[in-house]
PDB file of C-alpha atoms in Angstrom:
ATOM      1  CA  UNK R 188    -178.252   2.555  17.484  1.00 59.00           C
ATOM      2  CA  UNK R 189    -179.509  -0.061  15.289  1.00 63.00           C
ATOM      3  CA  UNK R 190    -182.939   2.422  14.299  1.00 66.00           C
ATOM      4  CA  UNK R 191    -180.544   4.874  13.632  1.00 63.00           C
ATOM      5  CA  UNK R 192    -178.092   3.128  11.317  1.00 56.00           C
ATOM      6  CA  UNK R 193    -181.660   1.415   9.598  1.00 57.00           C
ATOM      7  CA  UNK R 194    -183.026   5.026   9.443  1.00 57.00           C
ATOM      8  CA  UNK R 195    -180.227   6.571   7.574  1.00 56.00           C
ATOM      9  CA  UNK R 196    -179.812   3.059   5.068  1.00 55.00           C
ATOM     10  CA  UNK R 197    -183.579   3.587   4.204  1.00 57.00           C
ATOM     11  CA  UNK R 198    -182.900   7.626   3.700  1.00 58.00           C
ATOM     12  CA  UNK R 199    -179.862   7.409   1.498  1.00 55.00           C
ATOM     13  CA  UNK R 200    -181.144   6.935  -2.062  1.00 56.00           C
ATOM     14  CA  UNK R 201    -183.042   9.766  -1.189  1.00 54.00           C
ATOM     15  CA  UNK R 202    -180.023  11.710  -0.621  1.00 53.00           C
ATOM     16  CA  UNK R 203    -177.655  10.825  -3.788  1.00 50.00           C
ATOM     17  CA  UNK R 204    -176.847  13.768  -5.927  1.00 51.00           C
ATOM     18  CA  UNK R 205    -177.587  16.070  -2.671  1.00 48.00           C
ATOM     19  CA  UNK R 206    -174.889  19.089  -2.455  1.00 47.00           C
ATOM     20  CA  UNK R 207    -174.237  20.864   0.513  1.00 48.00           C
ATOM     21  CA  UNK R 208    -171.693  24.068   0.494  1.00 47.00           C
ATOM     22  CA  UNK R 209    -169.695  25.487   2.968  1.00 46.00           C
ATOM     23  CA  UNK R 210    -168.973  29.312   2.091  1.00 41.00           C
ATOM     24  CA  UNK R 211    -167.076  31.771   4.652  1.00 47.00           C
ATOM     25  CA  UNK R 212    -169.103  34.785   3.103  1.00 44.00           C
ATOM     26  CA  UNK R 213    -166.790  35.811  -0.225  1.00 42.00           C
ATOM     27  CA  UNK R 214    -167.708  34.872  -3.417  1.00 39.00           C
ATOM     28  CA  UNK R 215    -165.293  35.018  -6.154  1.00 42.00           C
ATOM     29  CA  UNK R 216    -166.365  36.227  -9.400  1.00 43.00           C
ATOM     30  CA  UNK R 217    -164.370  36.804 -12.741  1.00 45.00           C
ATOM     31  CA  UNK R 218    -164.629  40.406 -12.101  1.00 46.00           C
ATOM     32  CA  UNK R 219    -163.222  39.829  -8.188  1.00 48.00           C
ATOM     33  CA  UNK R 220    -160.118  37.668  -6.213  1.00 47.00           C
ATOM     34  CA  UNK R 221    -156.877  36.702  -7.296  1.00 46.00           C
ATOM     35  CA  UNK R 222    -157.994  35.250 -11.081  1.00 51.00           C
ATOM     36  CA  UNK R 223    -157.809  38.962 -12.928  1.00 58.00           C
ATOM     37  CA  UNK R 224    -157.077  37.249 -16.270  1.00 71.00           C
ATOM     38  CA  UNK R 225    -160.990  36.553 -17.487  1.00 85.00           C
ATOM     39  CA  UNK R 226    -161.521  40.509 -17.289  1.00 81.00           C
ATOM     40  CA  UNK R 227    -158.454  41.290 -18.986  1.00 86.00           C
ATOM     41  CA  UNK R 228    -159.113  39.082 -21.533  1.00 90.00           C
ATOM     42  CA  UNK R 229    -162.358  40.440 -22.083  1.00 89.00           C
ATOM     43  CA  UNK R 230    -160.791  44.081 -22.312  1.00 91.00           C
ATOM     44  CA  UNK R 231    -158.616  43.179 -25.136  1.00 94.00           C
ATOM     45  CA  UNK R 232    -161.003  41.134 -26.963  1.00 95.00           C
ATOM     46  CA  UNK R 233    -163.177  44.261 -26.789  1.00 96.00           C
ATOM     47  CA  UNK R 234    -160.351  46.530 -28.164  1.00 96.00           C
ATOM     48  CA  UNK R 235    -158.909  43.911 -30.937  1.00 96.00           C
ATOM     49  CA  UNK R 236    -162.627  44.627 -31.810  1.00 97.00           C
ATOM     50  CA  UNK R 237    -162.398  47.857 -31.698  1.00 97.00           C
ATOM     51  CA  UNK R 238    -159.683  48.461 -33.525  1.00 97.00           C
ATOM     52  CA  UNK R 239    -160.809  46.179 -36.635  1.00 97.00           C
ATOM     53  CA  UNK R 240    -163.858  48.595 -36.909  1.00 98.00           C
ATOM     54  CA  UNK R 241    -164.496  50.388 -40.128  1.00 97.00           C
ATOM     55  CA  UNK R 242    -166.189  53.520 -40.444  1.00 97.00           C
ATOM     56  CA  UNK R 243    -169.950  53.267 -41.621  1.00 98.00           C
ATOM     57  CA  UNK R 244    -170.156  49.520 -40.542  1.00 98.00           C
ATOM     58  CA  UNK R 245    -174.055  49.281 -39.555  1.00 98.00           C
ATOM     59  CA  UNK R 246    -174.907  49.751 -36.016  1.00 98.00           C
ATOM     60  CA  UNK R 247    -176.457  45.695 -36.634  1.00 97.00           C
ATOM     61  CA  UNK R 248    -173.239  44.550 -37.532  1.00 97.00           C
ATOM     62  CA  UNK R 249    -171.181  45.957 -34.631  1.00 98.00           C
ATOM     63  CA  UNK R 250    -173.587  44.909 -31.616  1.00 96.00           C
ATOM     64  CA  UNK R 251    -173.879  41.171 -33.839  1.00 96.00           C
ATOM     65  CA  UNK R 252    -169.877  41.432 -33.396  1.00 96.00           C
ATOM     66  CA  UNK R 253    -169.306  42.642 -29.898  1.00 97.00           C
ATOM     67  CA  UNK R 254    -172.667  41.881 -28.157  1.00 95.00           C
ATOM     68  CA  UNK R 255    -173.874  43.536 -25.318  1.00 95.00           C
ATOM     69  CA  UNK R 256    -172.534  46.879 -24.923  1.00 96.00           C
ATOM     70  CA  UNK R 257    -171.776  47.884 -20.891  1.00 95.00           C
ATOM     71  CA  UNK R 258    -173.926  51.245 -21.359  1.00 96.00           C
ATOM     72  CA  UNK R 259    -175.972  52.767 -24.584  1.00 96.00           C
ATOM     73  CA  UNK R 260    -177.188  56.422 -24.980  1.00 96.00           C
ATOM     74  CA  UNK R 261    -179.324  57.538 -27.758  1.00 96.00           C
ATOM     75  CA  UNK R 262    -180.257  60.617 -28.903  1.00 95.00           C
ATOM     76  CA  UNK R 263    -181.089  63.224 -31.317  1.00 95.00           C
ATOM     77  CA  UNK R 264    -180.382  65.915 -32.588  1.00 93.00           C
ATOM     78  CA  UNK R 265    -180.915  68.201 -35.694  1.00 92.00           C
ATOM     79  CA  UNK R 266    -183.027  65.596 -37.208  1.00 95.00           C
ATOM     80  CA  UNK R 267    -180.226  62.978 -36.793  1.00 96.00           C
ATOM     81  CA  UNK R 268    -180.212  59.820 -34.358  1.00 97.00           C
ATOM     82  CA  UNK R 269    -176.744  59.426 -32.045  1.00 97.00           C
ATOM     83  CA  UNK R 270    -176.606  56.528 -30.870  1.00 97.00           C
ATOM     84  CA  UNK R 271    -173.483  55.559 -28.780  1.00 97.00           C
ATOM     85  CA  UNK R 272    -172.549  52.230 -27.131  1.00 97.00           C
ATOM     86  CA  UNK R 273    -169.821  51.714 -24.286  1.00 97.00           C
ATOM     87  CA  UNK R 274    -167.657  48.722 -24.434  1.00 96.00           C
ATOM     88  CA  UNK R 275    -165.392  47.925 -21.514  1.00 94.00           C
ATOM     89  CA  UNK R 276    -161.698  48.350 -22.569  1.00 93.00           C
ATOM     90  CA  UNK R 277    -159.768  49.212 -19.588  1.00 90.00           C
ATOM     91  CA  UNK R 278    -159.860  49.215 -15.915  1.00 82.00           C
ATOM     92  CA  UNK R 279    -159.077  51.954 -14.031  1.00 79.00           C
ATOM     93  CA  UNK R 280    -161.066  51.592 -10.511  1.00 72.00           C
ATOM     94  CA  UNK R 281    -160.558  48.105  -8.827  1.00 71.00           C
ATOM     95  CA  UNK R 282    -164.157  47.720  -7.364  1.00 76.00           C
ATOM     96  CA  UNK R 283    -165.584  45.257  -9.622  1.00 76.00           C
ATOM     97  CA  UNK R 284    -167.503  47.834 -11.374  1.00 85.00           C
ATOM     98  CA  UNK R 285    -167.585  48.909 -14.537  1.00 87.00           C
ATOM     99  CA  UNK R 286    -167.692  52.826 -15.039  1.00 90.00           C
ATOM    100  CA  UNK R 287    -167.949  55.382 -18.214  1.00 92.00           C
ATOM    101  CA  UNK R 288    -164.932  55.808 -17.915  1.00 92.00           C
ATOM    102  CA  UNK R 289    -163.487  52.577 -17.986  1.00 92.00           C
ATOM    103  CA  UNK R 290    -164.790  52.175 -21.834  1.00 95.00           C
ATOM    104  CA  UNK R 291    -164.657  53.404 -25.228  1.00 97.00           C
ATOM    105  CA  UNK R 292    -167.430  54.571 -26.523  1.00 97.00           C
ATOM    106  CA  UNK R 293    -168.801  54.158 -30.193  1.00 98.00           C
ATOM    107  CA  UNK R 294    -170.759  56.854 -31.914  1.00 98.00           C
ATOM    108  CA  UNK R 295    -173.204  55.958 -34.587  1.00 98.00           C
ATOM    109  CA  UNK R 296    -175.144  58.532 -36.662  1.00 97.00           C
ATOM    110  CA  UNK R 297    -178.313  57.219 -38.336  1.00 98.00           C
ATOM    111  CA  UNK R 298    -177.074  53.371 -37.761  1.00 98.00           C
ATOM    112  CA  UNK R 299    -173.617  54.478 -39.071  1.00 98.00           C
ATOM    113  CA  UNK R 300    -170.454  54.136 -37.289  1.00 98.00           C
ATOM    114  CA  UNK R 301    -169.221  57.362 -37.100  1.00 97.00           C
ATOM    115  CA  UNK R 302    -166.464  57.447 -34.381  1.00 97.00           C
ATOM    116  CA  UNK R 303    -164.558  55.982 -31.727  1.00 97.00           C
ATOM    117  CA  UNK R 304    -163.479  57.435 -28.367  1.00 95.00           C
ATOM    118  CA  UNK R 305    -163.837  60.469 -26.442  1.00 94.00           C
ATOM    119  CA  UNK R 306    -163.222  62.765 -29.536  1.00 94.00           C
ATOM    120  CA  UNK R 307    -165.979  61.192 -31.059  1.00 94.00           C
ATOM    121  CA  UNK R 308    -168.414  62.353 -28.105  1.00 90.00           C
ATOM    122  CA  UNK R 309    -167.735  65.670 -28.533  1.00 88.00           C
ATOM    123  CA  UNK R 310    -168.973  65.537 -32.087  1.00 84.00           C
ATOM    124  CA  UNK R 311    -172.367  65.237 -30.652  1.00 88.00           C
ATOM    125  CA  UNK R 312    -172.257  67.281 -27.432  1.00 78.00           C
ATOM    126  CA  UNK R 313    -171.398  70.655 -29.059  1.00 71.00           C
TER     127      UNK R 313
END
C-alpha cells in the first residue's frame, strides 16, 4: 500500500493539466441538439446581409462582407463569367446539413452583382 500511495505522489506532477472525457457517443454541434439559436443567428446575419446588397457591388466586396459562401458555381457563357455564391439563409431539412436549397444564391456577371435569388438563376440557365 505504501509503494502504491509513493508511486502515485512521485507520478502526479506528471499528471497536472491531464484531461480525461467521458462521452456517451453524441456530440453536440451548433448545427445539432437542443441549442438551435447559433444557426439561426447565422441565417439572419446572412440575410440582413443580403438584403443591404447593392447591385454592381464587386464580387471582392461581397465575399470580404459575408465570407465563405456554403457552395460557388462558375461559369460562362457568351463570353461572360457567372459566377454565383450560396449563402445559407434558411433551414428547411433538420439533418444538420446544409442543402441548395436551403440558401440564396447570388449571381455575379463579370465580378458584378447582378441578382439575388432563384429568379436570378434563371437569368443564366436559359
Amino acid at each position: 500500500m505504501k509503494k502504491s500511495l509513493l508511486a502515485a505522489a512521485l507520478i502526479a506532477p506528471f499528471l497536472t493539466g491531464c484531461v480525461i472525457a467521458v462521452s456517451d457517443g453524441e456530440a453536440k454541434t451548433h448545427w445539432a441538439g437542443n441549442d438551435s439559436s447559433s444557426w439561426q443567428q447565422h441565417h439572419k446575419k446572412n440575410r440582413e446581409a443580403i438584403a443591404d446588397l447593392k447591385m454592381d457591388s464587386s464580387y471582392q466586396s461581397v465575399l470580404a462582407q459575408l465570407k465563405t459562401p456554403s457552395f460557388t458555381e462558375l461559369l460562362k457563357k457568351d463570353g461572360d463569367v457567372y459566377q454565383v455564391l450560396y449563402y445559407m439563409t434558411h433551414s428547411i431539412h433538420s439533418d444538420g446539413k446544409t442543402t441548395k436549397d436551403e440558401c440564396t444564391p447570388l449571381v455575379f456577371k463579370n465580378d458584378k452583382l447582378v441578382g439575388i435569388g432563384e429568379s436570378a438563376l434563371g437569368m443564366i440557365t436559359k
